[in-house]
C-alpha cells in the first residue's frame, strides 16, 4: 500500500517516517532530507489509516515552509488539505483565536497589527500620555512590550526593579488597554493570547488534545520558550509529538529561539531514542568533514556526524588577503573563472557575517560589471540609514535639493509634523522657491543658504521651532564641514545629524551603525581611487547614485547571490564564498566574549559551511577598513578549528602566509593558482619604529602565544609594539624585553 510512498528513503529516514504512535525527536542534519521526512510522515499516517487529516497539526516558522509542506503532501496523496491544521505558529494561533474569539475576549472581526502598525499604535499612545520620546524612545517601549509577551509575561506579572522599568510596565499596561479597546492584536499577542486561552480553559484544551493525536514540529531548534509551552499545552497524554530539528543550526537567539528546548523535549516527553539523520545529500565529504570538526568544539550538543555517499570532493580553498579590497578582487577573479567553467552566477553565493561587509564586495562586482542580488536585504547604497546619511550630505552640497530635505527634515524625529510640511510646501509654491528657502523663512531665520530668491512677505507669522532647529542644524553642518576631507565630513554628519544616537537607542540598530561606519570606509576608498577631484563631496554622491542604480539583476536573471549567514540558512549553492573570517568579525566581537554567544557564532559558521554543495572558499584579510581607519586582524579561530588537511592554501607570489599555521599546511600556486596574480600586492610591511618588526607581522610570545603586530611607537630602548594575541587579547610590549619571535 505504501511502498511507493516509502521508496527511496534511507534506513534512518524510513525508521522516522514509520514510527509507531509515540513522541519522537528527529535530529536532522543539514541537507539530510528533513522536509521529506516530515511530509512523508504525514502522508504515511493518513494513507495507512493511522490518522485522519483533521487529527494532524503541523507547525513551522515561515509561510513559505508551510506552503511547501502542503504542496508536497497533496502531491503524494489525493486529499483536500483545507481541513488540515498546517501553518506557522502565528497563523495557527490566529486560527484558534478566530474560532474561539469570545473565550479569548476578542471581537469576532479583530484585526492584526503588523510591525509598522504596532509602532504607530505605540506612538499614538505616547502622545496621548505625554511621554517624552527622548527619555523613552518608541521602539524601546515596543521592544519592552514584545519581549515580555514573548516571555509569557503580562504587565501585572512584571517585577519592576527601578523607576524606568516601572514606567515602561505602566505603559505596557496602557498599551494592552488600548489594543483591547480598539479590538486589535499584535503578532506577539497572537501567541500569548492563544497560550492563555488554552491554559485557562480546560474544556477547550481537552477538546484540542483529543483532536490532535499527532503534532509535528519543523525547525524545532528555533522554538522560543513560550512556543514550547504552547506545544506542551496542546499535547495530551495520548498525543504523539514528532519534533524535527538540528541543535547545530540554532542561530536565532536574538529572536528568542531557545536551543535548550530540544533537550527539554527529550526529558519532558520521555524520548527513549533520538533518530539521527546524518546522511547528507547536498555537500561533498571534505565540506562535511570541516563542518563536523568545527561544530564538535561546542559543548552540550545532542551530537551527530554528517556523512555523504557522494565522495570526498575538492578541498576547501583558503585565501589570506592583504586587505579587504584585495579579498574582494580575489573573489571577483575566482567568480569570473567559475563562470568560464560553466557555473551559473545564480549558483554562486557570497556569504558574510555582517551586512556592512557587502559594500566592498558590491563595489568590486560593480567595477567588474557582474550582476548580483542581495538576498533577503537591500544593496548597500539602498539601505535606509545610508540613504538618510546621503540625504544630509546632499543638503550640504546643495540645500535646494527638495527630495533630500523631505527625507530627513523629521528624521531623526524633531517635531516637524504633517501640518508643518503642508504649510512649508504651500510657502515654497507661493514663493516659487525651494523648500529649503521656504524653511529658512518659516523658521524665522530668513533667506539663507539657498540659490533662488526669497519668498517675499509670505510666512506663517509664528516661528516653527522644529524648522528653526533643522535649518540651524544644516547650516551648522555646512559651516563645520567646509574644507574637511570627505571621510571626516561623513563622520561629522553621522554624529551631528543625530543618526548615530538614534540607532544607538534602537535595539536592532547595531547593523545600521555598522553600515554607517562602512559609509565612512566607502568615502576613504573613493578618495584614494578618485585622485585629484575638485568637488570631492559631489563626486562621491554621484558615485553612490551610480552604484545604487547599476547592475541590479532583474527577476529571473542569472545573478550572484549576496547574503548574510542568517539569510543563507535553508539555501544551497554549487559554490560558496565565506569572506571576512577574522577575529572580531566572525566570530563577531559582540558575541565572542560569552560562551553562549561564541557557541552560536560557531553554529553560524557551521550553517555557512554546509550551504556549499561542491566548492567552498574561505577568506580573510590582514587589514580591513573600520570607520575610516585601517584595522589589522588575524584569522578567525574557526579556521584553526578546521583540520589543515581539508584545506588548500591559495597563494599569490607577492603574498606570503607568515604564521606557522600557514607554513605547515599544503600550499600551492599550481593547479589552484590565483587568477590575476600580477595585481596582488605585498603583505603589509609598514616598519615599526626602530626595529626589524613590521605592522601586520605574525609573531609568537613564550607566555601569550601567537598574535599579530597591530601598532608600534618609540625608538631605541623606548620602542614598543602592540600585539593582538589570539588567546590573550591585545597587549603593549617593550621590544627590549618582549622576547618575541617571528611566527
XYZ file of C-alpha atoms in Angstrom:
743
model
C 0.000 0.000 0.000
C 2.713 2.489 0.982
C 5.667 1.034 -0.943
C 5.752 3.879 -3.469
C 5.473 6.430 -0.671
C 8.438 4.980 1.208
C 10.644 4.119 -1.748
C 13.976 5.894 -1.794
C 14.132 6.559 1.946
C 17.354 5.617 3.682
C 17.107 3.384 6.792
C 17.064 6.267 9.283
C 14.511 8.223 7.272
C 12.349 5.118 6.960
C 12.542 4.494 10.698
C 11.459 8.074 11.423
C 8.588 8.042 8.915
C 7.141 4.723 10.122
C 7.482 5.200 13.879
C 4.569 3.848 15.908
C 2.286 6.193 17.855
C 4.890 7.799 20.128
C 6.638 11.103 20.621
C 9.993 11.308 18.871
C 12.930 13.651 18.356
C 14.414 13.575 14.864
C 17.868 15.136 14.843
C 18.097 16.152 11.192
C 21.453 17.407 9.985
C 21.910 19.941 7.200
C 20.947 18.522 3.810
C 19.627 15.271 5.310
C 16.120 15.479 3.844
C 14.192 16.649 6.921
C 11.344 18.215 4.928
C 10.889 14.979 3.009
C 10.784 13.002 6.252
C 8.253 15.347 7.851
C 5.862 15.459 4.896
C 6.212 11.737 4.167
C 5.410 11.019 7.816
C 2.147 12.982 7.460
C 1.251 11.245 4.196
C 2.083 7.807 5.631
C -0.067 8.393 8.730
C -3.034 9.313 6.539
C -2.520 6.667 3.862
C -2.073 3.856 6.389
C -5.200 4.877 8.280
C -3.318 5.738 11.472
C -4.687 9.280 11.453
C -7.231 11.385 9.598
C -6.234 14.784 8.218
C -8.208 16.580 10.936
C -6.205 14.704 13.611
C -2.933 16.262 12.455
C -1.348 19.570 13.407
C 1.919 20.572 11.732
C 3.713 23.789 12.603
C 6.688 25.564 11.100
C 8.159 29.076 11.084
C 7.522 30.632 7.682
C 4.562 30.792 5.330
C 6.860 29.575 2.560
C 7.736 26.418 4.517
C 4.061 25.828 5.349
C 3.083 26.133 1.677
C 5.860 23.720 0.700
C 4.557 21.195 3.238
C 1.046 21.366 1.801
C 2.313 21.135 -1.776
C 4.388 18.046 -1.029
C 1.609 16.306 0.896
C -1.008 16.893 -1.810
C 1.433 15.656 -4.450
C 1.717 12.366 -2.538
C -1.959 11.937 -1.622
C -5.208 12.901 -3.377
C -6.642 14.787 -0.376
C -8.180 18.173 0.256
C -5.778 19.982 2.613
C -8.284 22.635 3.760
C -9.240 20.744 6.923
C -5.630 20.209 7.966
C -4.004 22.458 10.542
C -0.688 23.185 8.839
C 0.918 26.590 9.230
C 3.175 28.891 11.202
C 2.879 29.409 14.947
C 1.277 32.809 14.386
C -1.015 31.501 11.655
C -2.301 28.615 13.765
C -2.764 30.855 16.809
C -4.785 33.247 14.663
C -6.948 30.322 13.513
C -7.509 29.221 17.100
C -8.440 32.718 18.267
C -10.806 33.243 15.320
C -12.629 30.038 16.231
C -12.891 30.968 19.921
C -12.848 34.752 19.901
C -15.443 35.055 22.672
C -13.479 32.816 25.043
C -10.365 34.808 24.164
C -12.092 38.115 24.956
C -11.802 39.402 21.390
C -14.312 40.825 18.906
C -15.159 38.496 16.025
C -13.531 40.793 13.489
C -10.359 41.552 15.467
C -7.534 42.939 13.350
C -3.824 42.102 13.432
C -1.225 44.862 13.705
C 1.908 44.336 11.641
C 5.193 45.735 12.977
C 4.662 49.172 11.377
C 1.083 49.406 12.667
C 2.217 48.405 16.141
C 4.870 51.130 16.190
C 2.242 53.675 15.130
C -0.055 52.479 17.933
C 2.778 52.910 20.449
C 3.472 56.440 19.197
C -0.214 57.401 19.404
C -0.363 56.227 22.991
C 2.857 58.071 23.853
C 1.369 61.276 22.505
C -1.852 60.771 24.488
C 0.094 60.094 27.691
C 2.588 62.954 27.049
C 5.583 60.622 27.177
C 8.903 62.167 26.157
C 10.337 60.285 23.178
C 13.833 61.368 24.203
C 13.605 59.554 27.552
C 11.519 56.649 26.284
C 12.031 56.085 22.531
C 9.025 54.476 20.851
C 10.998 51.485 19.641
C 12.403 50.864 23.106
C 8.874 50.700 24.502
C 7.798 48.432 21.655
C 10.698 46.038 22.305
C 9.864 46.029 26.023
C 6.262 45.055 25.281
C 7.100 42.363 22.737
C 9.958 40.963 24.800
C 7.706 40.456 27.797
C 4.940 38.987 25.677
C 7.415 36.548 24.131
C 8.396 35.576 27.673
C 4.726 35.000 28.542
C 4.518 38.000 30.899
C 1.647 40.447 31.209
C 2.302 43.826 32.788
C 0.758 42.639 36.065
C 3.412 39.918 36.389
C 6.466 42.096 35.759
C 8.540 42.958 38.818
C 9.810 46.474 38.186
C 13.155 46.998 39.908
C 13.583 50.707 39.148
C 11.654 53.772 38.049
C 12.381 53.266 34.342
C 11.140 49.682 34.268
C 8.132 50.722 36.395
C 7.129 53.420 33.914
C 7.641 51.085 30.961
C 5.498 48.472 32.700
C 2.760 51.064 33.219
C 2.951 51.909 29.524
C 2.699 48.207 28.642
C -0.495 48.009 30.701
C -1.928 51.095 28.996
C -0.961 49.682 25.591
C -2.862 46.451 26.338
C -5.902 48.507 27.349
C -5.713 50.498 24.107
C -5.467 47.339 21.974
C -8.399 45.724 23.801
C -10.472 48.870 23.362
C -9.715 49.019 19.646
C -10.098 45.267 19.057
C -6.597 44.701 17.667
C -3.755 42.296 18.429
C -0.071 42.403 17.508
C 1.978 39.375 16.453
C 3.337 38.684 19.932
C -0.212 38.892 21.300
C -1.423 36.141 18.957
C 0.780 33.556 20.627
C 0.380 34.855 24.183
C -3.419 35.180 23.929
C -3.651 31.710 22.403
C -1.475 30.253 25.172
C -3.556 31.968 27.862
C -6.761 30.689 26.243
C -5.586 27.071 26.351
C -4.105 27.412 29.824
C -7.280 28.870 31.361
C -9.956 26.883 29.532
C -9.727 23.198 30.472
C -12.623 22.016 28.284
C -11.212 23.759 25.222
C -7.744 22.407 25.952
C -9.106 18.856 26.276
C -11.010 19.248 23.022
C -7.855 20.014 21.054
C -5.784 17.435 22.882
C -8.320 14.784 21.880
C -8.459 16.098 18.331
C -4.750 16.365 17.572
C -3.409 12.853 18.061
C -0.302 13.804 16.040
C 1.599 17.094 16.395
C 4.532 17.598 14.041
C 7.022 20.453 14.506
C 9.532 21.633 11.904
C 12.753 23.530 12.797
C 12.250 22.676 16.466
C 15.597 24.241 17.396
C 14.114 27.668 16.587
C 11.217 27.486 19.062
C 11.025 30.050 21.841
C 10.192 29.219 25.437
C 6.573 30.356 25.000
C 6.148 28.399 21.753
C 7.374 25.278 23.513
C 4.936 25.845 26.374
C 2.122 26.307 23.808
C 3.010 22.966 22.235
C 3.047 21.274 25.639
C -0.468 22.576 26.337
C -1.751 21.157 23.039
C -0.108 17.777 23.526
C -2.296 15.467 25.559
C -1.306 12.254 27.291
C -2.125 10.267 24.148
C -0.670 12.719 21.631
C 2.446 11.869 19.633
C 4.743 14.861 19.112
C 7.119 14.443 16.171
C 9.813 17.136 16.572
C 12.324 17.637 13.768
C 15.296 19.916 14.272
C 19.042 20.415 14.448
C 20.598 21.957 17.532
C 23.727 22.694 15.480
C 21.698 25.095 13.316
C 20.112 27.109 16.118
C 21.124 30.658 15.144
C 18.183 32.830 16.183
C 18.722 33.502 19.880
C 18.254 37.222 19.141
C 14.678 36.385 18.108
C 14.028 34.397 21.255
C 14.931 30.916 19.995
C 15.903 28.624 22.868
C 18.136 25.769 21.732
C 17.749 24.060 25.125
C 14.126 23.283 24.183
C 15.436 20.224 22.352
C 16.955 18.759 25.494
C 13.876 19.782 27.498
C 11.671 17.991 24.957
C 13.765 14.857 25.263
C 13.218 14.933 29.032
C 9.602 16.192 29.198
C 8.280 13.704 26.645
C 10.422 10.777 27.831
C 12.053 10.276 24.439
C 13.672 6.860 24.540
C 15.603 7.141 21.294
C 16.744 10.079 19.223
C 16.737 9.255 15.499
C 19.662 10.918 13.775
C 19.525 11.804 10.087
C 23.221 12.075 9.311
C 23.439 11.155 5.629
C 23.836 14.401 3.730
C 22.545 14.688 0.162
C 23.951 18.140 -0.519
C 27.677 18.503 0.064
C 30.865 16.635 -0.751
C 32.804 14.897 2.023
C 35.550 17.480 2.600
C 32.946 20.174 3.291
C 31.092 17.927 5.739
C 34.309 16.865 7.490
C 35.184 20.524 8.004
C 31.704 21.269 9.377
C 31.831 18.253 11.712
C 35.251 19.224 13.061
C 34.173 22.811 13.662
C 30.874 22.098 15.440
C 32.444 19.410 17.641
C 34.000 22.299 19.622
C 30.551 23.191 21.023
C 29.537 21.646 24.321
C 26.164 20.215 25.269
C 25.272 19.107 21.750
C 22.916 16.222 21.158
C 25.618 15.064 18.774
C 25.706 13.816 15.206
C 28.236 13.404 12.391
C 27.289 14.241 8.821
C 28.468 11.953 6.018
C 27.825 11.522 2.316
C 27.998 8.799 -0.294
C 28.996 11.390 -2.908
C 32.738 11.155 -2.277
C 35.310 13.465 -0.729
C 35.298 16.077 -3.481
C 37.578 19.099 -3.630
C 39.412 20.553 -0.628
C 38.243 23.835 0.824
C 40.114 26.755 -0.721
C 41.651 29.112 1.825
C 42.906 32.581 0.934
C 44.532 35.294 3.032
C 44.393 38.769 1.517
C 46.461 41.802 2.368
C 43.285 43.887 2.672
C 39.527 43.684 2.318
C 39.844 45.222 -1.165
C 42.326 42.526 -2.188
C 39.951 39.917 -0.801
C 37.086 41.308 -2.900
C 39.244 41.364 -6.060
C 40.272 37.767 -5.466
C 36.620 36.730 -5.119
C 35.687 38.542 -8.341
C 38.552 36.891 -10.238
C 37.501 33.452 -8.999
C 33.869 34.103 -9.955
C 34.913 35.022 -13.477
C 36.904 31.782 -13.706
C 33.930 29.783 -12.434
C 31.706 31.477 -14.979
C 34.074 30.493 -17.781
C 33.951 26.937 -16.454
C 30.182 26.879 -16.853
C 28.998 27.592 -13.306
C 25.970 29.890 -13.384
C 26.154 33.103 -11.391
C 22.901 32.274 -9.592
C 24.544 29.119 -8.237
C 27.282 31.135 -6.519
C 26.768 32.735 -3.102
C 28.895 35.347 -1.345
C 28.243 34.929 2.368
C 29.342 37.269 5.162
C 28.673 37.725 8.877
C 27.625 41.383 8.838
C 25.596 43.398 6.333
C 28.231 46.130 6.298
C 30.701 43.739 4.634
C 28.687 43.749 1.430
C 29.817 47.258 0.471
C 33.373 46.313 -0.567
C 32.094 43.240 -2.396
C 29.394 45.239 -4.175
C 31.970 47.806 -5.278
C 34.205 45.098 -6.771
C 31.254 43.461 -8.532
C 30.142 46.845 -9.854
C 33.581 47.519 -11.327
C 33.612 44.053 -12.911
C 30.087 44.530 -14.337
C 28.897 41.347 -12.622
C 25.138 41.330 -11.885
C 24.197 40.467 -8.331
C 21.254 40.364 -5.984
C 21.300 40.947 -2.209
C 19.202 38.098 -0.858
C 16.806 38.999 1.935
C 18.051 42.577 2.107
C 18.955 45.768 0.269
C 22.043 46.716 -1.654
C 24.392 48.869 0.402
C 23.512 52.290 -1.034
C 19.782 51.454 -0.898
C 19.694 50.820 2.861
C 17.602 53.208 4.946
C 20.393 54.508 7.142
C 22.722 55.057 4.162
C 20.046 56.958 2.237
C 19.428 59.127 5.310
C 23.131 59.951 5.640
C 23.433 60.636 1.910
C 20.424 62.964 2.089
C 22.179 65.068 4.741
C 25.296 65.127 2.572
C 23.238 66.206 -0.435
C 21.840 69.113 1.588
C 25.373 70.175 2.493
C 26.310 70.085 -1.179
C 23.057 71.714 -2.340
C 20.450 72.815 0.226
C 17.873 73.368 -2.545
C 17.576 69.588 -3.053
C 13.889 69.130 -2.110
C 13.954 65.306 -2.149
C 16.878 65.201 0.250
C 15.244 67.722 2.556
C 11.940 65.835 2.701
C 13.762 62.626 3.576
C 15.487 63.958 6.686
C 13.599 67.063 7.787
C 11.993 64.986 10.524
C 14.465 62.126 10.812
C 15.536 61.603 13.486
C 12.226 62.993 14.808
C 12.381 66.683 15.664
C 8.701 67.626 15.987
C 8.016 68.665 12.395
C 4.622 67.130 11.640
C 2.493 66.711 8.532
C 0.775 70.067 9.056
C 4.102 71.920 9.185
C 5.260 70.190 5.995
C 1.997 71.099 4.263
C 2.487 74.756 5.192
C 6.102 74.567 4.057
C 5.069 73.205 0.655
C 2.451 75.947 0.302
C 5.000 78.636 1.166
C 7.539 77.238 -1.310
C 4.946 77.042 -4.077
C 3.698 80.567 -3.420
C 7.188 81.997 -3.442
C 8.404 79.777 -6.292
C 11.427 78.786 -4.244
C 12.905 75.591 -2.887
C 11.683 74.002 0.321
C 14.979 74.940 1.950
C 14.482 78.652 1.272
C 10.895 78.416 2.459
C 12.060 76.612 5.599
C 14.597 79.342 6.301
C 11.837 81.952 6.080
C 9.274 79.941 8.053
C 11.810 79.259 10.785
C 12.313 82.969 11.264
C 15.940 82.877 10.154
C 15.399 84.480 6.759
C 16.735 83.650 3.315
C 19.980 81.777 3.876
C 21.998 79.217 2.017
C 19.696 78.909 -0.975
C 20.435 79.945 -4.509
C 16.998 81.255 -5.512
C 15.025 84.299 -4.442
C 13.311 84.700 -1.094
C 9.633 84.044 -0.557
C 8.664 87.643 -0.158
C 6.347 88.625 2.616
C 4.592 85.266 2.925
C 5.181 83.400 6.177
C 3.327 81.660 8.914
C 3.732 84.547 11.348
C 4.952 82.203 14.048
C 8.425 80.745 14.307
C 8.348 76.957 13.935
C 10.882 75.729 16.469
C 11.316 72.392 14.699
C 12.048 74.105 11.372
C 14.397 76.560 13.059
C 16.319 73.711 14.653
C 16.565 71.874 11.336
C 17.746 74.917 9.380
C 20.282 75.706 12.099
C 21.474 72.087 12.067
C 22.114 72.055 8.315
C 23.787 75.466 8.351
C 25.995 74.352 11.218
C 26.979 71.223 9.315
C 27.790 73.181 6.155
C 29.978 75.549 8.115
C 31.751 72.837 10.126
C 32.401 70.652 7.077
C 33.917 73.382 4.902
C 37.445 72.292 3.993
C 37.278 68.925 5.770
C 38.372 65.722 3.990
C 35.439 63.666 2.679
C 35.623 60.883 5.321
C 35.628 63.474 8.111
C 32.625 65.225 6.560
C 30.645 61.988 6.607
C 31.771 61.144 10.126
C 30.709 64.600 11.296
C 27.310 64.326 9.604
C 26.575 60.898 11.097
C 27.395 62.256 14.555
C 25.825 65.715 14.347
C 22.638 64.787 12.485
C 21.541 62.537 15.335
C 21.624 59.383 13.187
C 24.231 57.745 15.397
C 22.332 58.440 18.617
C 19.043 57.375 17.027
C 20.360 53.959 16.016
C 22.236 53.510 19.281
C 18.857 53.732 21.034
C 17.365 51.183 18.637
C 17.678 47.615 19.917
C 18.121 46.424 16.340
C 20.324 49.343 15.325
C 23.713 47.621 15.571
C 23.730 46.593 11.896
C 22.686 50.083 10.840
C 25.534 51.612 12.838
C 27.971 49.198 11.182
C 26.636 50.261 7.793
C 27.107 53.945 8.656
C 30.679 53.159 9.647
C 31.115 51.392 6.320
C 29.926 54.564 4.547
C 32.977 56.321 6.009
C 35.105 53.468 4.651
C 33.472 53.893 1.249
C 34.432 57.576 1.286
C 38.021 56.766 2.264
C 38.284 54.302 -0.622
C 36.669 56.742 -3.036
C 39.186 59.471 -2.172
C 42.049 57.056 -2.789
C 40.636 55.901 -6.133
C 39.319 59.262 -7.404
C 42.608 61.113 -7.143
C 42.545 64.894 -7.594
C 38.868 65.879 -7.848
C 37.740 69.481 -7.449
C 34.433 68.785 -5.655
C 35.000 65.526 -3.785
C 31.638 65.503 -1.989
C 29.555 65.965 -5.162
C 31.650 63.372 -6.971
C 31.122 60.865 -4.159
C 27.361 61.478 -4.153
C 27.267 60.862 -7.898
C 29.287 57.684 -7.407
C 26.841 56.473 -4.736
C 23.881 57.112 -7.046
C 25.527 55.194 -9.886
C 26.359 52.195 -7.721
C 22.834 52.154 -6.307
C 21.281 52.149 -9.756
C 23.510 49.933 -11.874
C 23.733 46.161 -12.295
C 20.577 45.392 -10.353
C 19.659 41.929 -11.552
C 16.115 41.607 -12.842
C 13.716 38.886 -11.793
C 14.859 35.528 -13.135
C 18.197 36.895 -14.337
C 21.399 34.942 -13.772
C 22.988 36.848 -10.898
C 25.298 36.308 -7.954
C 23.650 35.946 -4.570
C 24.984 38.107 -1.710
C 23.728 37.415 1.798
C 24.435 37.271 5.494
C 24.805 33.847 7.080
C 21.437 34.281 8.785
C 19.790 34.824 5.394
C 21.602 31.813 3.911
C 20.010 29.267 6.248
C 17.911 26.788 4.279
C 19.629 27.587 0.959
C 22.294 25.730 -1.016
C 24.665 26.601 -3.855
C 27.226 24.929 -6.084
C 29.897 27.352 -4.835
C 30.020 29.414 -1.658
C 32.486 32.154 -0.696
C 32.667 32.917 3.053
C 34.584 36.171 3.453
C 35.818 38.190 6.407
C 36.887 35.239 8.548
C 38.729 37.343 11.111
C 38.579 37.528 14.879
C 36.123 40.235 15.898
C 34.239 39.916 12.635
C 33.410 36.213 12.510
C 33.089 35.370 15.352
C 31.622 38.807 15.926
C 33.235 40.773 18.728
C 29.834 41.355 20.382
C 29.354 37.600 20.862
C 32.821 36.116 21.173
C 33.349 37.034 24.845
C 30.434 34.981 26.193
C 30.492 31.164 25.947
C 26.861 31.002 24.784
C 27.441 33.760 22.242
C 30.591 32.108 20.904
C 28.789 28.786 20.505
C 26.029 30.470 18.488
C 28.686 32.131 16.319
C 30.174 28.684 15.746
C 26.738 27.378 14.754
C 26.512 30.265 12.308
C 29.810 29.189 10.774
C 28.519 25.609 10.613
C 25.452 26.834 8.712
C 27.665 28.827 6.334
C 29.911 25.834 5.587
C 27.002 23.494 4.886
C 25.456 25.782 2.238
C 28.057 24.626 -0.316
C 27.471 21.580 -2.500
C 30.716 21.278 -4.447
C 33.162 24.130 -3.881
C 33.840 26.250 -0.804
C 36.132 29.270 -0.461
C 37.212 30.704 2.896
C 38.965 34.059 3.028
C 40.171 36.711 5.450
C 42.182 39.902 5.292
C 45.215 41.089 7.214
C 43.781 44.616 7.221
C 40.260 45.945 6.908
C 38.784 49.426 6.919
C 36.746 50.139 10.039
C 35.057 53.540 10.361
C 37.620 55.127 8.086
C 40.602 53.597 9.883
C 42.684 50.580 8.930
C 42.358 47.727 11.420
C 44.864 44.880 11.427
C 43.391 41.470 12.052
C 44.244 37.812 12.243
C 42.472 34.687 11.165
C 39.274 33.572 12.843
C 39.596 30.846 15.456
C 37.068 28.936 13.351
C 39.724 28.453 10.669
C 42.029 26.954 13.270
C 39.275 24.506 14.225
C 39.154 23.040 10.718
C 41.810 20.359 10.061
C 44.564 21.660 7.799
C 44.483 18.592 5.580
C 40.983 19.582 4.448
C 42.144 22.931 3.079
C 44.094 24.084 0.047
C 46.004 27.322 0.634
C 45.927 29.725 -2.289
C 48.990 31.947 -2.568
C 49.989 34.869 -4.731
C 53.729 35.246 -5.442
C 53.913 38.547 -3.548
C 51.747 37.441 -0.643
C 53.013 35.019 1.958
C 51.329 33.392 4.921
C 53.611 34.402 7.778
C 52.169 32.319 10.585
C 53.435 28.878 11.457
C 49.967 27.532 10.795
C 50.109 28.508 7.166
C 53.682 27.383 6.617
C 52.924 23.910 7.919
C 49.930 23.307 5.653
C 49.890 22.315 1.998
C 50.427 25.387 -0.150
C 50.131 25.729 -3.885
C 50.396 28.069 -6.785
C 49.874 25.242 -9.254
C 46.506 23.804 -10.131
C 44.812 26.157 -7.690
C 46.911 29.236 -8.501
C 45.261 32.591 -8.001
C 43.913 34.404 -11.035
C 45.094 37.969 -11.520
C 48.350 37.298 -9.686
C 50.059 40.227 -11.318
C 47.752 42.538 -9.399
C 48.489 41.064 -5.973
C 50.131 43.428 -3.542
C 52.739 42.617 -0.967
C 51.687 41.769 2.549
C 51.609 44.644 4.997
C 55.108 45.908 5.519
C 54.940 49.203 7.364
C 58.089 49.102 9.556
C 57.775 49.638 13.262
C 59.785 52.361 14.923
C 63.457 51.468 15.106
C 63.144 47.708 14.810
C 63.027 44.762 12.430
C 59.338 44.127 13.164
C 56.528 45.044 10.770
C 52.945 46.033 11.477
C 50.800 43.126 10.352
C 53.565 40.599 11.046
C 52.650 37.353 12.800
C 54.677 36.728 15.966
C 54.912 34.315 18.897
C 55.420 35.164 22.580
C 56.576 32.469 25.057
C 53.747 33.313 27.502
C 50.933 34.823 25.412
C 51.274 32.613 22.329
C 50.640 33.607 18.703
C 49.423 37.025 17.596
C 49.830 39.842 15.091
C 51.543 43.233 15.482
C 48.913 45.973 15.131
C 50.730 49.118 16.275
C 54.142 50.471 17.308
C 55.724 53.536 18.863
C 59.006 54.854 20.271
C 62.620 54.261 19.248
C 65.663 52.529 20.619
C 65.231 51.302 24.189
C 61.811 53.037 24.359
C 60.383 51.179 21.360
C 57.324 49.060 21.976
C 54.771 47.185 19.887
C 51.104 46.457 20.372
C 50.264 42.825 19.678
C 46.803 41.332 19.297
C 47.193 37.784 20.621
C 44.827 35.001 19.565
C 44.112 33.895 23.124
C 45.463 36.622 25.426
C 43.931 39.772 23.919
C 45.741 43.000 22.963
C 48.945 43.923 24.830
C 51.726 46.539 24.588
C 55.201 45.007 24.877
C 58.539 46.767 25.258
C 60.736 45.439 22.442
C 63.806 45.364 24.657
C 62.170 42.723 26.871
C 59.399 41.343 24.647
C 61.066 38.008 23.747
C 59.084 37.974 20.501
C 59.934 35.645 17.665
C 58.661 35.569 14.097
C 55.900 33.033 13.512
